[in-house]
Tab-separated table of N, CA, C and O and ligand atoms in Angstrom:
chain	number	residue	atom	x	y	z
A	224	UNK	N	0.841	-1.199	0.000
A	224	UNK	CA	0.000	0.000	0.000
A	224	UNK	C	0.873	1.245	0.000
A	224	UNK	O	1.853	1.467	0.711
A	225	UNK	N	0.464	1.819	-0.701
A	225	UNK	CA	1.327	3.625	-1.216
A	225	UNK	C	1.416	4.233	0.228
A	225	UNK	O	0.469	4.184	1.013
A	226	UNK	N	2.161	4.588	0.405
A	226	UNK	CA	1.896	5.649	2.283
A	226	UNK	C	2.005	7.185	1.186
A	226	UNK	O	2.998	7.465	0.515
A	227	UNK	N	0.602	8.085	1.255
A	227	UNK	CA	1.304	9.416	0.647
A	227	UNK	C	1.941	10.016	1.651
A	227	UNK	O	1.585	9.737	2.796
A	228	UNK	N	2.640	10.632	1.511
A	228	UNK	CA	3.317	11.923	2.233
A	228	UNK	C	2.672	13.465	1.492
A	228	UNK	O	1.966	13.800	0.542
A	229	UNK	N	3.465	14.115	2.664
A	229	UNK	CA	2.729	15.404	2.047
A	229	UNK	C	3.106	16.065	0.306
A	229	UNK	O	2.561	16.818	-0.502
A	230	UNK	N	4.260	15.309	0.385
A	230	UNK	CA	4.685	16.156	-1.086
A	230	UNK	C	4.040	14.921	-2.447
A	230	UNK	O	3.939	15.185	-3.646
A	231	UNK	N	3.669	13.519	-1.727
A	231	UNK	CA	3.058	13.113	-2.860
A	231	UNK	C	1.363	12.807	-2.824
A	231	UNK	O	0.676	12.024	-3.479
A	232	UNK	N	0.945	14.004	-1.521
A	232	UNK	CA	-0.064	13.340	-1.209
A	232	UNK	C	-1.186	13.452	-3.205
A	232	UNK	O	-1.890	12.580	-3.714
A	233	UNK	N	-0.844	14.859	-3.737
A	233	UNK	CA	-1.573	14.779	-5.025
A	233	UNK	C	-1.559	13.878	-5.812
A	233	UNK	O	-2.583	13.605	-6.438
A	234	UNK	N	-0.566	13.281	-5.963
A	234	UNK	CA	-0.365	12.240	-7.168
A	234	UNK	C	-0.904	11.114	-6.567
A	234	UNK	O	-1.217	10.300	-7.435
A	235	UNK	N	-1.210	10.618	-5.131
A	235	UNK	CA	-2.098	9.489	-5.462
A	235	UNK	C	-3.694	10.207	-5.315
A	235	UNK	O	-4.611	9.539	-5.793
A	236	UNK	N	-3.968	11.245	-4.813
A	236	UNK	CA	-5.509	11.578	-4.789
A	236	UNK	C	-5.506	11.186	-6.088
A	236	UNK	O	-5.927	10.062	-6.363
A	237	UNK	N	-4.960	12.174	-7.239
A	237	UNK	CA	-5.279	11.586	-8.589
A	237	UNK	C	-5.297	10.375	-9.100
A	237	UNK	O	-6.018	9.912	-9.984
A	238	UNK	N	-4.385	9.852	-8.434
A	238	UNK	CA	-4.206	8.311	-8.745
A	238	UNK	C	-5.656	7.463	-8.559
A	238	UNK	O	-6.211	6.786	-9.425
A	239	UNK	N	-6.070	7.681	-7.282
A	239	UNK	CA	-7.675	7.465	-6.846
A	239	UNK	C	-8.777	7.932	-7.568
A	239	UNK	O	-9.910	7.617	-7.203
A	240	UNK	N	-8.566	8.749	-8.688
A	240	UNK	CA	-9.481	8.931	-9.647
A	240	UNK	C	-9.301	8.760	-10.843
A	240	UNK	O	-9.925	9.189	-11.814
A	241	UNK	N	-7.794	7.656	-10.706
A	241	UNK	CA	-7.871	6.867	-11.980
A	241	UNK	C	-6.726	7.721	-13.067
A	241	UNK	O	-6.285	7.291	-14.133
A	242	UNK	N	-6.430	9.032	-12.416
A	242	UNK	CA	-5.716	9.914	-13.540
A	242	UNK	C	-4.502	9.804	-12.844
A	242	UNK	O	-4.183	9.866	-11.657
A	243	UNK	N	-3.699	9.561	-14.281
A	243	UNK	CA	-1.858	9.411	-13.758
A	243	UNK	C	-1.730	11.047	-14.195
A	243	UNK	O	-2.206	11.607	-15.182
A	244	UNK	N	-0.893	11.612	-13.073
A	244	UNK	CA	-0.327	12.844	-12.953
A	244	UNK	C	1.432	12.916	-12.992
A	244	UNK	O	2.094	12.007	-12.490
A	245	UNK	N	2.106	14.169	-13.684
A	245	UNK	CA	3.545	13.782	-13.035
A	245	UNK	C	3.292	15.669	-12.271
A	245	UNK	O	2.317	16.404	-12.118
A	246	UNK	N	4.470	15.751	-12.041
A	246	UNK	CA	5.002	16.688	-10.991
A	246	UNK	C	5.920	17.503	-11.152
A	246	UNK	O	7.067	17.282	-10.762
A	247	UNK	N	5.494	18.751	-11.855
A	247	UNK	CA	6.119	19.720	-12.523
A	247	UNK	C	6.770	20.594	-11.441
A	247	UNK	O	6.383	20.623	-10.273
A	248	UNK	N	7.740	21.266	-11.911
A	248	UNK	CA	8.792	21.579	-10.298
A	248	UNK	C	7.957	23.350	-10.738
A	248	UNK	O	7.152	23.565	-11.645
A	249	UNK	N	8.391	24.118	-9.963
A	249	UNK	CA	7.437	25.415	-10.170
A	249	UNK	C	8.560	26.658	-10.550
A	249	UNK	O	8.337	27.809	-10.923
A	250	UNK	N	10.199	25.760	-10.233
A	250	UNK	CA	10.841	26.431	-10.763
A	250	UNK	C	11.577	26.484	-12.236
A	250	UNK	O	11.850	27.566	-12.756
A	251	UNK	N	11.828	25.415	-12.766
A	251	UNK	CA	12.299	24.810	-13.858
A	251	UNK	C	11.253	24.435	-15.153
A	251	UNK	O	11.381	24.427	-16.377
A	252	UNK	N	10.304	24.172	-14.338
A	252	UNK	CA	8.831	23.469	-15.199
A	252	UNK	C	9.402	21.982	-15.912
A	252	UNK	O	8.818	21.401	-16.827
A	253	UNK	N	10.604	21.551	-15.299
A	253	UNK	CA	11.052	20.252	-15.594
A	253	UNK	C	9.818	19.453	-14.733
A	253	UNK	O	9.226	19.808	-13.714
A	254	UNK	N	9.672	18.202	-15.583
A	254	UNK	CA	8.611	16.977	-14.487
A	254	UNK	C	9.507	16.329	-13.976
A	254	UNK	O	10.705	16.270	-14.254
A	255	UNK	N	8.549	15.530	-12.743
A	255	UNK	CA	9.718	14.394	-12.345
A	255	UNK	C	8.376	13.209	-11.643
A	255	UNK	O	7.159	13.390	-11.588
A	256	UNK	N	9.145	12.105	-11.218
A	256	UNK	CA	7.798	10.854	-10.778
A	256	UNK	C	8.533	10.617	-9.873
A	256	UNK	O	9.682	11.007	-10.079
A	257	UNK	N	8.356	10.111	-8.894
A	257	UNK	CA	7.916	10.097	-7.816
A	257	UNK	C	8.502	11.861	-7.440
A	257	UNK	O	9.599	12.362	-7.688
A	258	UNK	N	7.453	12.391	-6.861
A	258	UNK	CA	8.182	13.931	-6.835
A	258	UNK	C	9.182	13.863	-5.267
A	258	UNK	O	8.880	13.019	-4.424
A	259	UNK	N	9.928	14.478	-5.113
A	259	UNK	CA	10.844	14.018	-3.797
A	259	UNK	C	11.208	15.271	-3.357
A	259	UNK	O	10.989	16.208	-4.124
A	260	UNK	N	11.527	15.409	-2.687
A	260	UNK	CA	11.789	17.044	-1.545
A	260	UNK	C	12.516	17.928	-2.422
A	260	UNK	O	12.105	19.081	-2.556
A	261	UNK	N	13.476	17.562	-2.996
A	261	UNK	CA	13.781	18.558	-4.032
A	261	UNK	C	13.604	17.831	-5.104
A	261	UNK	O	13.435	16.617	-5.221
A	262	UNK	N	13.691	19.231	-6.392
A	262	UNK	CA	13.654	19.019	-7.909
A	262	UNK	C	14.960	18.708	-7.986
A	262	UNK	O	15.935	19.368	-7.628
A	263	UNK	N	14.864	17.124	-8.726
A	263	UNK	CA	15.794	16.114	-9.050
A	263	UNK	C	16.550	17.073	-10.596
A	263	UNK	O	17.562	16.521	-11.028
A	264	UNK	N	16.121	18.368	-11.359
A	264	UNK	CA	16.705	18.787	-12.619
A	264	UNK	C	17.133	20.245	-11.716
A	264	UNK	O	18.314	20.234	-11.369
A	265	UNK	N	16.456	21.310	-11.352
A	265	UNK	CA	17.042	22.289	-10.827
A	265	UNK	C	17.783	22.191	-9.436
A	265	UNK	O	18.468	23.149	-9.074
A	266	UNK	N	17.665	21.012	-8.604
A	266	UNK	CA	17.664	20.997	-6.980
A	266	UNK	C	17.214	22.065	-5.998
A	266	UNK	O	17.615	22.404	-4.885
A	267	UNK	N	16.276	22.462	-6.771
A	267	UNK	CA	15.535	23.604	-5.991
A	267	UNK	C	15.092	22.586	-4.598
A	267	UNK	O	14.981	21.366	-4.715
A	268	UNK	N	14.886	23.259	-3.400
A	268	UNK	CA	14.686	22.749	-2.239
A	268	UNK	C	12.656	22.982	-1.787
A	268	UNK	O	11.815	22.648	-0.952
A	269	UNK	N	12.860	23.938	-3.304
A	269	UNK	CA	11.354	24.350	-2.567
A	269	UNK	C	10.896	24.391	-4.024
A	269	UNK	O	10.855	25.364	-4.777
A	270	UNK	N	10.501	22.899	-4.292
A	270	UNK	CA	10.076	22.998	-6.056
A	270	UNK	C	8.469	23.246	-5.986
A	270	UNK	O	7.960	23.417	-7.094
A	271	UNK	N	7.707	23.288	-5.032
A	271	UNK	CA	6.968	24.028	-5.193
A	271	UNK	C	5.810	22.507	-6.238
A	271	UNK	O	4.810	23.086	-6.661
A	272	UNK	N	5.778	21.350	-6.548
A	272	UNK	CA	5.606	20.899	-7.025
A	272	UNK	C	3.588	21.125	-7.658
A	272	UNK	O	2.638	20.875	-6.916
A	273	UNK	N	3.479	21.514	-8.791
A	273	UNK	CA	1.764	21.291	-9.391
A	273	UNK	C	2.194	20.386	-10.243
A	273	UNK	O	3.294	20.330	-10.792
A	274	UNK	N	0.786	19.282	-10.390
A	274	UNK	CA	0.670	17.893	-10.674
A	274	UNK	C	-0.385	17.954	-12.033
A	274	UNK	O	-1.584	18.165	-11.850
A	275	UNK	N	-0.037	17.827	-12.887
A	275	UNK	CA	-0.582	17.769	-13.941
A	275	UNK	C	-1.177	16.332	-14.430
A	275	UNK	O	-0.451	15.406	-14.069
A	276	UNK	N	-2.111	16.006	-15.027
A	276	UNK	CA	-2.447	14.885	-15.770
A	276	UNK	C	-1.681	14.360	-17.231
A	276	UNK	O	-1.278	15.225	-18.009
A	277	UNK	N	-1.569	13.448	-17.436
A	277	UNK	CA	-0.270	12.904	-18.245
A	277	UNK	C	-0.776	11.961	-18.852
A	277	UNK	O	-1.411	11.161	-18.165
A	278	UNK	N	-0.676	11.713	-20.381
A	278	UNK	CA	-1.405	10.352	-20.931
A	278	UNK	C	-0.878	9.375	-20.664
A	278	UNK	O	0.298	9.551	-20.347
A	279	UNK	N	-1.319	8.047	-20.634
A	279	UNK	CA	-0.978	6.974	-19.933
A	279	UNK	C	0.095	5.977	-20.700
A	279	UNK	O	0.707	5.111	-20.075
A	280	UNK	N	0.301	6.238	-22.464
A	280	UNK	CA	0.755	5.454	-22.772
A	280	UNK	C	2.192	5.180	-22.854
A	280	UNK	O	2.829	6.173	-23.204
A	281	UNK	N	2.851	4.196	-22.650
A	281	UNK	CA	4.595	4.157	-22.333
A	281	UNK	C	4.706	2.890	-22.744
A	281	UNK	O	3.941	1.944	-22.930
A	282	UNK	N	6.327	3.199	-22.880
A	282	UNK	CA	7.095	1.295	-23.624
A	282	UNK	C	7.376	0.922	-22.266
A	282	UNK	O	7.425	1.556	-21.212
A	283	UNK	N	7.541	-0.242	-22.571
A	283	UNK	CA	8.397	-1.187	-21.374
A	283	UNK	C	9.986	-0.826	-21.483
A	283	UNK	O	10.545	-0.993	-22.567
A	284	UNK	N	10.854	-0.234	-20.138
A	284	UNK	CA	12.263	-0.323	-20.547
A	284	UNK	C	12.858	-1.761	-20.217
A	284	UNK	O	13.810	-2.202	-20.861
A	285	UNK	N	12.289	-2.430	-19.245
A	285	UNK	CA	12.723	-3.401	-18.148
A	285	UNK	C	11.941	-4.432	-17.148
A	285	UNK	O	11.142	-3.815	-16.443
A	286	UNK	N	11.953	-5.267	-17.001
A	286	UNK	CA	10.849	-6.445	-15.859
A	286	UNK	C	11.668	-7.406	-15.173
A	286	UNK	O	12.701	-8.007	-15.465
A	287	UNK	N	10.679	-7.366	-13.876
A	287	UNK	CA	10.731	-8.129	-13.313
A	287	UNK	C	9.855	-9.526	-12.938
A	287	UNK	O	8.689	-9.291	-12.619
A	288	UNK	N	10.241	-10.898	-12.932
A	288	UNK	CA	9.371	-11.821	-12.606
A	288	UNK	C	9.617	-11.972	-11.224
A	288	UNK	O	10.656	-12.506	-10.836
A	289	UNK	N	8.520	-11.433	-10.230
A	289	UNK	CA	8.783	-12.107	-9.000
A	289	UNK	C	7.955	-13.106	-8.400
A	289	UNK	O	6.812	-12.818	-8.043
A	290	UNK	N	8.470	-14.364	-8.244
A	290	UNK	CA	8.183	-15.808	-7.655
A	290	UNK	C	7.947	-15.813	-6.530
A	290	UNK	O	7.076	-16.499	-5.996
A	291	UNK	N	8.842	-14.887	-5.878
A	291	UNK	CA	8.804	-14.813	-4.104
A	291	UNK	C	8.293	-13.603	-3.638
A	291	UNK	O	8.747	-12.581	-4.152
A	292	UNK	N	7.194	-13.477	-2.519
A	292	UNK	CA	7.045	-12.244	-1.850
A	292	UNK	C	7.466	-12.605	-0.479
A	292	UNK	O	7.494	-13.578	0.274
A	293	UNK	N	7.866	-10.999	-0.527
A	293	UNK	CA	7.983	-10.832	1.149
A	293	UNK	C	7.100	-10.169	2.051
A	293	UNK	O	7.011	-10.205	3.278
A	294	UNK	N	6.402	-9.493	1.077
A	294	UNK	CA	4.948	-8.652	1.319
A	294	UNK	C	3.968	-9.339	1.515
A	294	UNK	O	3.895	-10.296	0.745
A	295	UNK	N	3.034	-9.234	2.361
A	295	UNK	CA	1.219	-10.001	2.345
A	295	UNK	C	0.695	-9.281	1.428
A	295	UNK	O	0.987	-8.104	1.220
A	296	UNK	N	-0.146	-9.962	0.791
A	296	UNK	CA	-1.300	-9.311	-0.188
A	296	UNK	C	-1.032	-9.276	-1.334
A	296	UNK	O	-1.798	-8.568	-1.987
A	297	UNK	N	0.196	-10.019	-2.186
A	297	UNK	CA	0.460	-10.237	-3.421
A	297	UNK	C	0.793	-11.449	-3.909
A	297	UNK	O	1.851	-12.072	-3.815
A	298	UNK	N	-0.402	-11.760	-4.536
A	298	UNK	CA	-0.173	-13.009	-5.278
A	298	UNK	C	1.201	-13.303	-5.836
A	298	UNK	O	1.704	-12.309	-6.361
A	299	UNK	N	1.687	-14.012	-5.857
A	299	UNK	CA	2.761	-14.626	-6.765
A	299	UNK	C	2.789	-15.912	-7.727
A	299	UNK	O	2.094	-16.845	-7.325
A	300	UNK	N	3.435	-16.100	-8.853
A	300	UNK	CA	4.063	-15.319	-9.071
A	300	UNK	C	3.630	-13.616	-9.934
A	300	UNK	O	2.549	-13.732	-10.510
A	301	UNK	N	4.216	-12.251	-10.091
A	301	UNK	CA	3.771	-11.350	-11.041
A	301	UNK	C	4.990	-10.648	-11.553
A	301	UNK	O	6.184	-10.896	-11.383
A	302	UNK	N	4.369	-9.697	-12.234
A	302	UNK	CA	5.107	-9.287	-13.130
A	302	UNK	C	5.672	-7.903	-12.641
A	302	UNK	O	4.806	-7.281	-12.027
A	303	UNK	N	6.717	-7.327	-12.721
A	303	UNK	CA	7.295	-5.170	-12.438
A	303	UNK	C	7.516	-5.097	-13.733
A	303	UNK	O	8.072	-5.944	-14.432
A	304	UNK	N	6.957	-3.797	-14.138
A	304	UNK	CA	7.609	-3.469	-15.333
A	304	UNK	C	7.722	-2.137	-14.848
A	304	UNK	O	6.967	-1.438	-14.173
A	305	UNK	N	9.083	-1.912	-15.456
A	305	UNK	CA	9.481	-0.626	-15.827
A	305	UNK	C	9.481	0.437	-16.718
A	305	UNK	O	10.535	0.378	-17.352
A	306	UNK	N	8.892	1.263	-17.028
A	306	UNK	CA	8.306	1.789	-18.228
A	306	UNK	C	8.353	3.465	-18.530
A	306	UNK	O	7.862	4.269	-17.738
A	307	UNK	N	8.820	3.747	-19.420
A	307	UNK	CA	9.320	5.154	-20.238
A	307	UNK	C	7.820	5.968	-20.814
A	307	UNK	O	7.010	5.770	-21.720
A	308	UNK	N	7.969	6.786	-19.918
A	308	UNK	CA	6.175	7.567	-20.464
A	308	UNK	C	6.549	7.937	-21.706
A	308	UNK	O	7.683	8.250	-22.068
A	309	UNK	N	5.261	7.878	-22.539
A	309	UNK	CA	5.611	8.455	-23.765
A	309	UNK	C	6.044	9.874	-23.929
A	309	UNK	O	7.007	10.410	-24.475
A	310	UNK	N	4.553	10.480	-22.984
A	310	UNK	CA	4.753	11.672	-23.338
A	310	UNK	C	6.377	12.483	-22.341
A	310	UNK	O	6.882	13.596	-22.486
A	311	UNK	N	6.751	11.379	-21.428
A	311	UNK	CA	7.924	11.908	-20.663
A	311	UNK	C	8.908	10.824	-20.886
A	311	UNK	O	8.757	9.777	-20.257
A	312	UNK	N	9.880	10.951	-21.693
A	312	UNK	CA	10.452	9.763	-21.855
A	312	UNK	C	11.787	9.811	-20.599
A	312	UNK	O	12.427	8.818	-20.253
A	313	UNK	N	11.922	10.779	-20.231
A	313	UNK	CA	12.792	10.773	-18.968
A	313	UNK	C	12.586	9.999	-17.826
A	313	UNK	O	13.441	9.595	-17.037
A	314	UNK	N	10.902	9.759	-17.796
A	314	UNK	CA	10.089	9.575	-16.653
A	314	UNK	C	10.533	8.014	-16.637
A	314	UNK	O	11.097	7.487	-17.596
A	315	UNK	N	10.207	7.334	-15.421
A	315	UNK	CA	10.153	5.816	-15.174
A	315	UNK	C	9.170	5.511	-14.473
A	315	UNK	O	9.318	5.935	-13.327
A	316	UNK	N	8.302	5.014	-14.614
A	316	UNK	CA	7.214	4.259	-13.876
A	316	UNK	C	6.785	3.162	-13.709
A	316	UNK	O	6.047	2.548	-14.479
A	317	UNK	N	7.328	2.702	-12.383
A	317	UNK	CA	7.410	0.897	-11.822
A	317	UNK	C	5.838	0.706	-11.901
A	317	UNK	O	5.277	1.800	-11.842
A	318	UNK	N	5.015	-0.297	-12.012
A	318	UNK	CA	4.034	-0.922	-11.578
A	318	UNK	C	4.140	-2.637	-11.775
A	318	UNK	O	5.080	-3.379	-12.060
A	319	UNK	N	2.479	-2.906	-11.433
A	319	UNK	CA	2.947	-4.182	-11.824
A	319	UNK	C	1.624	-4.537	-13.159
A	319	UNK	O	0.452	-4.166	-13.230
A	320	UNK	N	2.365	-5.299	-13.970
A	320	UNK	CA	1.395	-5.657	-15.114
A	320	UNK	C	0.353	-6.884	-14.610
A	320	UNK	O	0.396	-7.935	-13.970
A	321	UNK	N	-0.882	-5.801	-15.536
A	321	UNK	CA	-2.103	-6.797	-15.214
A	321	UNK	C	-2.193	-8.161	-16.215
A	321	UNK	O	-2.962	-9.076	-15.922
A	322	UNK	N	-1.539	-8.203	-17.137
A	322	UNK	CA	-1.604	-9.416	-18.135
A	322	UNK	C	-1.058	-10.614	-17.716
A	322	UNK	O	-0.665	-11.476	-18.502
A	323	UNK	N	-1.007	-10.728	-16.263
A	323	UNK	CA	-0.248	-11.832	-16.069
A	323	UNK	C	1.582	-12.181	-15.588
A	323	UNK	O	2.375	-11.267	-15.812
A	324	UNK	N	2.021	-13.248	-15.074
A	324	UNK	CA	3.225	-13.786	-15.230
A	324	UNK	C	3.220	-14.435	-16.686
A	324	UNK	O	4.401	-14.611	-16.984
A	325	UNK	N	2.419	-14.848	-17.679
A	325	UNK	CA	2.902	-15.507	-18.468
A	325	UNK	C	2.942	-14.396	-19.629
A	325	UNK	O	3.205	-14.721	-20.787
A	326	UNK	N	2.729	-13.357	-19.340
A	326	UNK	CA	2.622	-12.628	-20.585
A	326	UNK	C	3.461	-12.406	-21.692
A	326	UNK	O	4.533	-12.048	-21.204
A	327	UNK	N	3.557	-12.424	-22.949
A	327	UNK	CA	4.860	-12.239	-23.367
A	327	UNK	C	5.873	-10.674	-23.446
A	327	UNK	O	5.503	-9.774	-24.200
A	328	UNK	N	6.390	-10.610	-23.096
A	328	UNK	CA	6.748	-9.161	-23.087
A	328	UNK	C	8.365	-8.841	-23.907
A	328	UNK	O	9.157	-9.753	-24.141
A	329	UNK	N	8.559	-7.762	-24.169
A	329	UNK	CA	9.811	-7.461	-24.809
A	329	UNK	C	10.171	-5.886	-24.470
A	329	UNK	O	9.262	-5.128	-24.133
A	330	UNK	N	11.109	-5.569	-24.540
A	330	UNK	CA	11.796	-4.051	-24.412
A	330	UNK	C	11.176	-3.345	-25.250
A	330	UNK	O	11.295	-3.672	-26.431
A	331	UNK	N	10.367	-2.218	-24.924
A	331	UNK	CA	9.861	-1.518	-26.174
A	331	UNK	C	8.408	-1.325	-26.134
A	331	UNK	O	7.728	-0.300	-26.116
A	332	UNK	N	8.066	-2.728	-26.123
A	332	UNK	CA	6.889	-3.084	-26.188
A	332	UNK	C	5.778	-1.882	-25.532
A	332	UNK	O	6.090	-1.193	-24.561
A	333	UNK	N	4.608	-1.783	-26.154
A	333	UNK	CA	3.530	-0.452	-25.458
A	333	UNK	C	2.701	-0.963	-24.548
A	333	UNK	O	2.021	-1.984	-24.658
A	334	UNK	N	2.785	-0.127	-23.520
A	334	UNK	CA	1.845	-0.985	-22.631
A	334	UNK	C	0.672	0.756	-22.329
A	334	UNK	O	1.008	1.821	-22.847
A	335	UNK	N	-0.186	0.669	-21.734
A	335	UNK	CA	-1.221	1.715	-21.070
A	335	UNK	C	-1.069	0.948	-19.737
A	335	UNK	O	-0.850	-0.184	-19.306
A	336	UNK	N	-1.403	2.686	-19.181
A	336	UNK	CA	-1.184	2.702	-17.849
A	336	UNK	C	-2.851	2.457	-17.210
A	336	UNK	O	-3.772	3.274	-17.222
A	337	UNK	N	-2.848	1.332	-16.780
A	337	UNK	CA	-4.521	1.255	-15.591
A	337	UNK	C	-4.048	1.690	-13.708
A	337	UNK	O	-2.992	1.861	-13.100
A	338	UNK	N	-5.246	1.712	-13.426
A	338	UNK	CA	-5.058	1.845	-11.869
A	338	UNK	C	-5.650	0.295	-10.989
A	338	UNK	O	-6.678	-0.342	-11.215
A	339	UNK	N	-4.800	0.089	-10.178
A	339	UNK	CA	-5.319	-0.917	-9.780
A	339	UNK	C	-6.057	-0.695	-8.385
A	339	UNK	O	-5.278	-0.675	-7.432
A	340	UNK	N	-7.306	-0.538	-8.095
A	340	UNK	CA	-7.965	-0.374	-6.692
A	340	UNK	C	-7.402	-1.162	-5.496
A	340	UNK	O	-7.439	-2.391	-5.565
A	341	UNK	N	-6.937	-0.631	-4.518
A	341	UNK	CA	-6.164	-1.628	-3.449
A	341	UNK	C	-7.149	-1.680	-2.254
A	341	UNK	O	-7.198	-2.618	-1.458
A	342	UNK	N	-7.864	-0.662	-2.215
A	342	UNK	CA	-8.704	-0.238	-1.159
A	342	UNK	C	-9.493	0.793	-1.587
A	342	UNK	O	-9.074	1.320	-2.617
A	343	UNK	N	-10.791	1.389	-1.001
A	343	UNK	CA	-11.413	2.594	-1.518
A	343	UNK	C	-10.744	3.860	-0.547
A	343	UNK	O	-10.579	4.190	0.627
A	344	UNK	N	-10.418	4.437	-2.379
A	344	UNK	CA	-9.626	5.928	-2.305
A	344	UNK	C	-8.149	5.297	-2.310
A	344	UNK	O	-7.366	6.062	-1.746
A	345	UNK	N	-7.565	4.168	-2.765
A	345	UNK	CA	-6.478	3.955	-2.782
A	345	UNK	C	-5.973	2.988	-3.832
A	345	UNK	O	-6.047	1.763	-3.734
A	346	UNK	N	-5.358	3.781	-5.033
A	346	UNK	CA	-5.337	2.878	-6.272
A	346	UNK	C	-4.206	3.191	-6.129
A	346	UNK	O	-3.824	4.104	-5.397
A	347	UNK	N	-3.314	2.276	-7.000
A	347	UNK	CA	-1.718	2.546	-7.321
A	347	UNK	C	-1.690	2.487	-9.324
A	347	UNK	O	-2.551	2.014	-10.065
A	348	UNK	N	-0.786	2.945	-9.576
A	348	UNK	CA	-0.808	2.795	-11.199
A	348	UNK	C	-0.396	1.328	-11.448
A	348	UNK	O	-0.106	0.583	-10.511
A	349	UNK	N	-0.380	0.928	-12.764
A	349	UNK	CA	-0.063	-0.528	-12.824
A	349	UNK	C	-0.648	-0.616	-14.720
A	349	UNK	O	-1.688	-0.233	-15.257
A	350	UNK	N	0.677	-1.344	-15.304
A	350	UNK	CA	0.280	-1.600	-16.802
A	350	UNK	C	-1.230	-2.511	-17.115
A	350	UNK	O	-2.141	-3.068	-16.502
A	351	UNK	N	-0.731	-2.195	-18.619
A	351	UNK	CA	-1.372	-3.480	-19.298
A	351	UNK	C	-0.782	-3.817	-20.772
A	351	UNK	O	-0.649	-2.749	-21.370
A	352	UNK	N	-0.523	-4.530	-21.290
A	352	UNK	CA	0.240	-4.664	-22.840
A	352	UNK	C	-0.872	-4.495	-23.749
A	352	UNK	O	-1.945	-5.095	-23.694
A	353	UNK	N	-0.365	-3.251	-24.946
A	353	UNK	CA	-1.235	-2.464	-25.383
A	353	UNK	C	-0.928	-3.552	-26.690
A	353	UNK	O	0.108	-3.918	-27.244
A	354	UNK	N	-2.510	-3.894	-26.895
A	354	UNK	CA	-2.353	-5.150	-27.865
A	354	UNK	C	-2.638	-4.073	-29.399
A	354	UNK	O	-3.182	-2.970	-29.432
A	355	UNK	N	-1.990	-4.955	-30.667
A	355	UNK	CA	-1.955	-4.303	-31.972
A	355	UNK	C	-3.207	-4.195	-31.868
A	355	UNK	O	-3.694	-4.807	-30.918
A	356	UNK	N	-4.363	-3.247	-32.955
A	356	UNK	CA	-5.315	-3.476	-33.539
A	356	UNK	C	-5.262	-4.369	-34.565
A	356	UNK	O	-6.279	-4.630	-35.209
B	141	ZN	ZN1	13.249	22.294	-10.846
């Protein structure tokens, strides 16, 4: 379960309504994901962070298969993917894919971003492999 803090409490409210946001610094207007006490491009200390809505679609850079948890409440085995927003290709955004452990996946590959409900008022982001038409 996400713990917000105060500097990310926006990005999961939004998250809870289903909209992926990133986190524009207020000095630079550089974005960043997970937003963190300072702006990771200016190191401003006081980035001042507004959270914008962001389209969902991104490649896969990277995955993980994990077999083992150490956590309660996650099935195993599943899938992490790591993934390059389109519209932010700087950006990285861990979740876990809904298509399964057996899914086939490759570097590159497009996935859309869903929310997965963990609790009410508490979704986390999380893929899906964006199939050809
Ligand atoms: Zn900045």
């Amino acid at each position: 379960m996400p713990v917000p803090d105060e500097q990310s409490a926006p990005f999961w409210k939004a998250a809870s309504d289903h909209v992926l946001t990133v986190a524009k610094c207020s000095k630079c207007d550089q974005a960043t994901l997970p937003p963190d006490l300072t702006c990771p491009h200016c190191h401003s200390t006081a980035p001042d962070f507004r959270f914008v809505p962001v389209e969902g679609g991104a490649r896969i850079r990277t995955w993980a298969v994990i077999r083992r948890s150490f956590l309660s409440g996650f099935k195993v085995p599943f899938v992490l993917v790591d993934a390059e927003l389109d519209a932010y290709p700087d950006l990285r955004l861990i979740g876990q894919l809904l298509d399964g452990a057996d899914a086939k996946l490759s570097i590159g590959a497009p996935v859309v971003v869903e929310f997965e409900d963990l609790a009410p008022g508490i979704s986390v982001p999380a893929f899906r492999l964006k199939v050809a038409a």
